[in-house]
Short mmCIF file of C-alpha atoms and ligand atoms in Angstrom, two decimals:
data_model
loop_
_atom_site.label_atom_id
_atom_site.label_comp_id
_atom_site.label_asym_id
_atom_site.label_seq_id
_atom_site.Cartn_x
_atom_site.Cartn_y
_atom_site.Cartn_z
CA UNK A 272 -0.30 3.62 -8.15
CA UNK A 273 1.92 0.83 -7.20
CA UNK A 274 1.61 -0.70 -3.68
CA UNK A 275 4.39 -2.88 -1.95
CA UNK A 276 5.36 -3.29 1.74
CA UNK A 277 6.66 -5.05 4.60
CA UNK A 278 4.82 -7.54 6.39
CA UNK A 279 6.43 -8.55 9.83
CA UNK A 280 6.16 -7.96 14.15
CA UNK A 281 7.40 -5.23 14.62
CA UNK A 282 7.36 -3.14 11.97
CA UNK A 283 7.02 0.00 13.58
CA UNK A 284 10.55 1.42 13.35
CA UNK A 285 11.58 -0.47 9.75
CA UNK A 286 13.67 1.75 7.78
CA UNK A 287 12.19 0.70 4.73
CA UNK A 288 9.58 2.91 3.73
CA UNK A 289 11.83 6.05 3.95
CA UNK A 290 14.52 3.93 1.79
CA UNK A 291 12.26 2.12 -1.21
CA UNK A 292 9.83 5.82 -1.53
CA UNK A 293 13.16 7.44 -1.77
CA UNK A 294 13.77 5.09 -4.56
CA UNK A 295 10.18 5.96 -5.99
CA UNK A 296 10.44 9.63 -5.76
CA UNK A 297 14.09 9.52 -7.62
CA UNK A 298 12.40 7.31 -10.23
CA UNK A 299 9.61 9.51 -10.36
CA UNK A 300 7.58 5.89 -10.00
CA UNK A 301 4.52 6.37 -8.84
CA UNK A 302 4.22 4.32 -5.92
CA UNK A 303 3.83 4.14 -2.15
CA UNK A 304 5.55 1.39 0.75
CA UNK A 305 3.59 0.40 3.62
CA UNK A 306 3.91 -1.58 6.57
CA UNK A 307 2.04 -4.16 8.43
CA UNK A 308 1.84 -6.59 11.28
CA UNK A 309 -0.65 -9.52 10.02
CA UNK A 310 -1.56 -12.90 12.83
CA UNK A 311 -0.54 -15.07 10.16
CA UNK A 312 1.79 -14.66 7.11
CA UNK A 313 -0.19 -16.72 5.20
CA UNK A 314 -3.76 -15.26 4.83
CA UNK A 315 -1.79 -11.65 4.59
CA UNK A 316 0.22 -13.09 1.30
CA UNK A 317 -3.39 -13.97 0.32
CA UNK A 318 -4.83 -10.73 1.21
CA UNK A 319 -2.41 -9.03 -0.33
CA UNK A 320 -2.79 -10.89 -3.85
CA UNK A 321 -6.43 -10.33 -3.79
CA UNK A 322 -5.51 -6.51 -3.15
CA UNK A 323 -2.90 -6.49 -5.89
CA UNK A 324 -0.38 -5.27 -3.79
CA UNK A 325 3.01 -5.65 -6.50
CA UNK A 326 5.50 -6.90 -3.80
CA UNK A 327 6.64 -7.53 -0.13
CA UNK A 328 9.27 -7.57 1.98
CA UNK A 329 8.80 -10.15 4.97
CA UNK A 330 10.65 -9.80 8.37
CA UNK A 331 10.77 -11.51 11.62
CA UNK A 332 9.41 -13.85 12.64
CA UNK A 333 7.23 -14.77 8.86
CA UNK A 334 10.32 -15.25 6.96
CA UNK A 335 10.25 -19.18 7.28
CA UNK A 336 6.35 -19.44 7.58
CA UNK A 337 5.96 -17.34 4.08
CA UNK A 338 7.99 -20.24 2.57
CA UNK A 339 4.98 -22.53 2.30
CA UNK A 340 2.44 -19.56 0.28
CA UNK A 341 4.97 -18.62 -2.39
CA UNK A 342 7.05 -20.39 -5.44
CA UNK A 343 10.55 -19.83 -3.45
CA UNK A 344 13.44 -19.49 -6.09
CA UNK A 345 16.83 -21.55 -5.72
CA UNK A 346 18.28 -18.92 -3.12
CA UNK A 347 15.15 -18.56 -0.61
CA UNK A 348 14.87 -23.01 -0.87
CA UNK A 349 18.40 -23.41 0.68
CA UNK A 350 18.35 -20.69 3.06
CA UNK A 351 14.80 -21.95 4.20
CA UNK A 352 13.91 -18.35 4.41
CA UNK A 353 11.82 -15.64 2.12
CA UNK A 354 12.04 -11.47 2.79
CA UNK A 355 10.53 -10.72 -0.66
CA UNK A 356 7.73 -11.64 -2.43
CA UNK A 357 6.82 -11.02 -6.34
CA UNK A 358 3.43 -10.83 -7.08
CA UNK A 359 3.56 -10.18 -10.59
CA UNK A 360 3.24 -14.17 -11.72
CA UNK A 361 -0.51 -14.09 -9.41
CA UNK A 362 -2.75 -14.98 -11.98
CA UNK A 363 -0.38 -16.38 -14.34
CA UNK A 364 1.93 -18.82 -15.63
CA UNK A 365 2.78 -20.65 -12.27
CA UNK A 366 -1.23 -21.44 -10.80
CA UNK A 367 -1.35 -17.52 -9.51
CA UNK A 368 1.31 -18.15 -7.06
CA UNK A 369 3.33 -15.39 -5.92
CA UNK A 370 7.14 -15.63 -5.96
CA UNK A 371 9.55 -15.90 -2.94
CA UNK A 372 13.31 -14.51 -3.03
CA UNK A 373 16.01 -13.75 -0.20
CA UNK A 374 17.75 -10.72 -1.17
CA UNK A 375 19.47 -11.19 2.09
CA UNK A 376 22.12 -12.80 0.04
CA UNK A 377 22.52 -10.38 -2.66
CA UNK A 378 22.67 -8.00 -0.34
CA UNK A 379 25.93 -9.21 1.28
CA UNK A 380 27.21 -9.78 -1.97
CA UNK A 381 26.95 -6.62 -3.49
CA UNK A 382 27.70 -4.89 0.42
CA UNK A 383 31.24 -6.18 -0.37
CA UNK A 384 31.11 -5.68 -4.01
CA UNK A 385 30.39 -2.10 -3.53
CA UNK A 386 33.39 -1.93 -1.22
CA UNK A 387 35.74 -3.84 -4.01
CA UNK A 388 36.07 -6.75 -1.74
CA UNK A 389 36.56 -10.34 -4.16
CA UNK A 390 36.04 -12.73 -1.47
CA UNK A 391 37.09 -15.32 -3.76
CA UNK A 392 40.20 -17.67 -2.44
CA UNK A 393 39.51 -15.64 0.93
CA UNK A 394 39.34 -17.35 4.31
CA UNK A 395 36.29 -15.92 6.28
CA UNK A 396 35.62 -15.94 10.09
CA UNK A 397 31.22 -15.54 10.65
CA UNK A 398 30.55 -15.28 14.02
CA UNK A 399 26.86 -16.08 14.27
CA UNK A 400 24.65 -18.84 12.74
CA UNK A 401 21.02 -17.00 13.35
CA UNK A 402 18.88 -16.16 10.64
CA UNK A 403 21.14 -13.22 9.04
CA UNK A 404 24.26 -16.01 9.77
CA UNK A 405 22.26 -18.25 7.34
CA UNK A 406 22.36 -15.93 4.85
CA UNK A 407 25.60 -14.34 5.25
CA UNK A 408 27.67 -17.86 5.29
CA UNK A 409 26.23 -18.68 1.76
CA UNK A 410 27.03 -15.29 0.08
CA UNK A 411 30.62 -15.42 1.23
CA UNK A 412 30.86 -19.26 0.11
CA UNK A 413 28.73 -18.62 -3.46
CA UNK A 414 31.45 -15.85 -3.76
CA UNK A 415 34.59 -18.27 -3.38
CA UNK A 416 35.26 -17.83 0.51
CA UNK A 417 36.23 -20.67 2.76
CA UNK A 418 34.14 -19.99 5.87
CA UNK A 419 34.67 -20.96 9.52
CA UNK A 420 31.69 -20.07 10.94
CA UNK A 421 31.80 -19.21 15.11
CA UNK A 422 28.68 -19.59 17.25
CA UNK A 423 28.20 -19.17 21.16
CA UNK A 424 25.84 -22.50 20.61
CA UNK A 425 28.75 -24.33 19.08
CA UNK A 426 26.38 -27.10 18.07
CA UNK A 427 24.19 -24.16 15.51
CA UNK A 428 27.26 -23.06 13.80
CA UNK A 429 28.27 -26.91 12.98
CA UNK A 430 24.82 -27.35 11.91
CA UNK A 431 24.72 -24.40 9.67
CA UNK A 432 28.63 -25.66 8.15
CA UNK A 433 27.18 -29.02 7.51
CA UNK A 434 24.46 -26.64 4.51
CA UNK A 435 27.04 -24.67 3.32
CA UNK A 436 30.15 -25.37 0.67
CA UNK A 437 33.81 -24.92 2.51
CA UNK A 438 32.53 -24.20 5.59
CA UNK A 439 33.58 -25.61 8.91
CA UNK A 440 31.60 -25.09 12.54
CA UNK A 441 33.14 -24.00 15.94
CA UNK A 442 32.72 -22.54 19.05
CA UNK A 443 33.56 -18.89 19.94
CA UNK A 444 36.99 -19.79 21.48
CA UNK A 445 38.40 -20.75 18.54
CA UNK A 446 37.71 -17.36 17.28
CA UNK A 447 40.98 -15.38 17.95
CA UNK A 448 43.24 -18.44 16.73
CA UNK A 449 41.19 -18.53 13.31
CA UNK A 450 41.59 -14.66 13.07
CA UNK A 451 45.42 -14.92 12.90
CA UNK A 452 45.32 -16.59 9.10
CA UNK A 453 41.54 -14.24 7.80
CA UNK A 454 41.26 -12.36 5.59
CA UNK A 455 37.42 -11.81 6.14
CA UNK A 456 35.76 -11.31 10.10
CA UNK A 457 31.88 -11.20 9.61
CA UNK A 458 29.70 -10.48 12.45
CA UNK A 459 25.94 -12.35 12.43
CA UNK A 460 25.10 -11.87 16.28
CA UNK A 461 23.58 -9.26 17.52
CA UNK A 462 26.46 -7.94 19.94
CA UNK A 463 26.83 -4.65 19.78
CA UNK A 464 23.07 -3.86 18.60
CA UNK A 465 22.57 -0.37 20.88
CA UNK A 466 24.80 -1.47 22.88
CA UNK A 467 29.00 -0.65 23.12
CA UNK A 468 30.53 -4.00 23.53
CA UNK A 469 31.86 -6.05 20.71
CA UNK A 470 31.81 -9.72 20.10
CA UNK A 471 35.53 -10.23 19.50
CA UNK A 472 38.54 -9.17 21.53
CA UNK A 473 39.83 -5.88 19.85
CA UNK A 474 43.33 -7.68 20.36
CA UNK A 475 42.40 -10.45 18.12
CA UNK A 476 41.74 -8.05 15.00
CA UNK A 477 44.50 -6.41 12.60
CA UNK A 478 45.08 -4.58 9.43
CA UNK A 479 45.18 -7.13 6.87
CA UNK A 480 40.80 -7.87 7.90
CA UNK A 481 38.03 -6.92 6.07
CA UNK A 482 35.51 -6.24 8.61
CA UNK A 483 31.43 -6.73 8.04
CA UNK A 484 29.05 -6.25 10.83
CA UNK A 485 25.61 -7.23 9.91
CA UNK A 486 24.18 -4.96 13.11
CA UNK A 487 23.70 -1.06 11.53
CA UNK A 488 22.33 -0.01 14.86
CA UNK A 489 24.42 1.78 15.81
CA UNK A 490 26.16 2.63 11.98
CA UNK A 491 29.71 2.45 13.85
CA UNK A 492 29.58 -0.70 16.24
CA UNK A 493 32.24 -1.50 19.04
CA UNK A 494 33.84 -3.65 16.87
CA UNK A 495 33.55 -1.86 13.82
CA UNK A 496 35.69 1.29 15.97
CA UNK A 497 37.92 -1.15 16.83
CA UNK A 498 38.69 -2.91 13.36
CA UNK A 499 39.46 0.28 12.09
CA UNK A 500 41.61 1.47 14.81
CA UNK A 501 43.42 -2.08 14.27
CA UNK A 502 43.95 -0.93 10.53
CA UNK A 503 41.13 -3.02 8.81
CA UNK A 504 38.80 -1.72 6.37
CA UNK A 505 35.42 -1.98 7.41
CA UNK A 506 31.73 -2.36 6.00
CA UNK A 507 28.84 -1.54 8.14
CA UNK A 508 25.50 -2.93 7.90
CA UNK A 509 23.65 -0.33 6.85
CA UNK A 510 25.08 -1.23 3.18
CA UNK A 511 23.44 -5.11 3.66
CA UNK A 512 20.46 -3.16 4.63
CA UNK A 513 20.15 -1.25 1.52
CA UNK A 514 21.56 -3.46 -0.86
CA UNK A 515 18.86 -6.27 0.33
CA UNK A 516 16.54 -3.40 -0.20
CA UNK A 517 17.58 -2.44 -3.88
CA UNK A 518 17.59 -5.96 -5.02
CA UNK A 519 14.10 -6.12 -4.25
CA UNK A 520 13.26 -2.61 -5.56
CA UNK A 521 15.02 -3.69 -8.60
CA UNK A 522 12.78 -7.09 -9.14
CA UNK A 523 9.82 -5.44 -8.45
CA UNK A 524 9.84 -2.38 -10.70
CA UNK A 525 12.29 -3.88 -13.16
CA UNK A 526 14.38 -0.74 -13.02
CA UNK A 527 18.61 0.03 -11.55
CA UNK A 528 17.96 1.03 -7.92
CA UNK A 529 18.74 4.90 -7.61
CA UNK A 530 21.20 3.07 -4.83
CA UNK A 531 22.89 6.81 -3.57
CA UNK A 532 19.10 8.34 -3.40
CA UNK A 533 18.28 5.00 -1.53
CA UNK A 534 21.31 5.23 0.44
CA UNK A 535 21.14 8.74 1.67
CA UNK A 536 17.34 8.09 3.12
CA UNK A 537 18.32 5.28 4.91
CA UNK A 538 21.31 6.83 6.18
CA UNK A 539 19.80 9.97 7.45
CA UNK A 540 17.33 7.56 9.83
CA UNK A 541 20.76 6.05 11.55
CA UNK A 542 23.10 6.95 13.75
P1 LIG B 198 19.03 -14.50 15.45
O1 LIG B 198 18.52 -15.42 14.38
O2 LIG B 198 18.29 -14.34 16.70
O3 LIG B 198 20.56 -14.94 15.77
C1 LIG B 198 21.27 -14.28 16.77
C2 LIG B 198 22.73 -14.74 16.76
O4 LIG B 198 23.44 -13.95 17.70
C3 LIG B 198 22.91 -16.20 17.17
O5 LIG B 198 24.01 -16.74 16.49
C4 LIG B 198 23.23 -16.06 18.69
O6 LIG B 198 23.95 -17.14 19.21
C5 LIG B 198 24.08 -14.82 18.65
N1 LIG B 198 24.12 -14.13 19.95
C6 LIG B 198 23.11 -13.44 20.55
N2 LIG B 198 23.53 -12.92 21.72
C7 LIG B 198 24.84 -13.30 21.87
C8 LIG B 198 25.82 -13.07 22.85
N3 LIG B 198 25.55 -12.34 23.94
N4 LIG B 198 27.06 -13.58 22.65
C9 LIG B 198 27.34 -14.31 21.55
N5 LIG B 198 26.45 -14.57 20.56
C10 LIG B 198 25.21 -14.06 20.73
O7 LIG B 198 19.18 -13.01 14.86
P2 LIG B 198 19.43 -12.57 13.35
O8 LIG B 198 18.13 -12.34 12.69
O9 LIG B 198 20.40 -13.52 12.73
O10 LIG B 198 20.09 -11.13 13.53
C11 LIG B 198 21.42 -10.98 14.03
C12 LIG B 198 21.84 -9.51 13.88
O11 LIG B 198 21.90 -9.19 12.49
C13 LIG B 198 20.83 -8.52 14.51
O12 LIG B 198 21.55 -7.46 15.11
C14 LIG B 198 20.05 -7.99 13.31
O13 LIG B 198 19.59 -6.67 13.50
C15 LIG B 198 21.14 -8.01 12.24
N6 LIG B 198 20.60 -8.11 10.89
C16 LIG B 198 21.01 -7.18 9.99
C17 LIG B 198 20.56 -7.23 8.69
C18 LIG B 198 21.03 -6.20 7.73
O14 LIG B 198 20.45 -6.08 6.64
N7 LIG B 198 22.09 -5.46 8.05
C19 LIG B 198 19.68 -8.25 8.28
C20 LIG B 198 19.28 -9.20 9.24
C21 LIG B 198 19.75 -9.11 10.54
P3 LIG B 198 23.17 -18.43 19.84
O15 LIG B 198 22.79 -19.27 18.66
O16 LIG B 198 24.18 -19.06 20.71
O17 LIG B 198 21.96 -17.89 20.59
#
């Protein structure tokens, strides 16, 4: 039997367990998900090589400190962060070293993908320049997006624009001007996490946006019910959740992601 898991603090109420054994049972893999919350990332990546667990996720607050115990590939070096590791090169070809990835990425890629979104040519407004921010502003430049990115610390999002191609920082009050000409309104904060208020005036929103909000708790945020009574189309972030998810389901076990199975378990945890 296959072992992977998430290593982070808290873990308690991760959704991924139900979401990657969904995967397994589909698959008929035989393999189980577990969860943990270690002191210190780096003796648990240890521990867990010497265990041969096959693979990790990492959350908050390892995903930096996990950087310096893995090989990080091209994507998890310039976001500066890892949330899956690959054990299956311990003991091999790069001095036993497990890998480090961000599926973060992928999984705003393929979140908008799935939707039929091409961001390419498209003029994005991010509000947010936290750790999902970091990872958000990259997929929607790597996919041809000019991105102004919007942070309450106006100084974070210009830091954050400095890293990342066609991007340009600002403070939140330039956020309704810089709506007028989107085509793209991503949300990185965490307004409207279990709570009904949105981080942009619902005035400020109309039908020609795509709308992402990276917060899936609740599934339909405040200003994902207002985007769509404005007439955008909207993508909630339970899809960034599972696509991050079958990225690294798909690296590890080197199979296509059962992603309905997948998305159905993670679904019927949210509300
Ligand atoms: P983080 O690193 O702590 O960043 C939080 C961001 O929210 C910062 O930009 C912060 O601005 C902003 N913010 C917080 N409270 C605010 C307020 N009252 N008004 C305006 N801005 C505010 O957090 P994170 O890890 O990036 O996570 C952000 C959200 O994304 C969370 O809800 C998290 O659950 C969600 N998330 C979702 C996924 C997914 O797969 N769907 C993945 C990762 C994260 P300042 O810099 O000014 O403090």
């Amino acid at each position: 039997m296959d072992v992977y898991g998430l290593i982070g603090n808290p873990v308690g109420h991760s959704l991924s367990p139900p979401m990657h054994e969904a995967g397994y049972e589909e698959l008929e893999i035989d393999a189980r998900y577990v969860t943990y919350e270690p002191e210190d990332a780096g003796a648990a990546i240890e521990a867990a090589a010497d265990l041969g667990i096959a693979g990790l996720n990492v959350t908050i607050p390892f995903k930096q400190d996990v950087l310096d115990h893995v090989e990080p590939d091209e994507t998890a070096e310039r976001i500066g962060a890892v949330n899956t590791v690959d054990f299956s090169s311990v003991g091999s070809t790069n001095g036993g070293r497990p890998t480090g990835h961000n599926t973060d990425v992928a999984g705003v890629r393929r979140s908008f993908a799935h939707h039929d979104v091409d961001l390419d040519g498209t003029t994005a407004v991010q509000i947010g320049a936290g750790g999902a921010g970091r990872a958000i502003a990259f997929a929607l430049a790597d996919a041809g997006a000019s991105v102004h990115v919007a942070n309450r610390t106006a100084s974070k999002a210009h830091d954050l624009a400095s890293d990342v191609p066609r991007a340009e920082g600002h403070g939140l009050e330039a956020v309704p001007d810089l709506l007028a000409d989107a085509d793209v309104l991503a949300n990185a904060t965490s307004v409207g996490m279990d709570d009904d208020v949105s981080p942009v005036d619902a005035d400020a929103l109309h039908e020609d946006l795509v709308v992402f909000d990276a917060v899936y708790s609740p599934i339909e945020t405040r200003l994902l019910a207002d985007a769509a009574a404005a007439g955008a189309d909207t993508i909630d972030g339970a899809w960034m959740l599972l696509f991050q998810g079958v990225a690294a389901f798909e690296r590890w076990t080197g199979e296509a992601a059962p992603v309905e199975a997948m998305n159905a378990a993670l679904r019927s945890h949210l509300e």
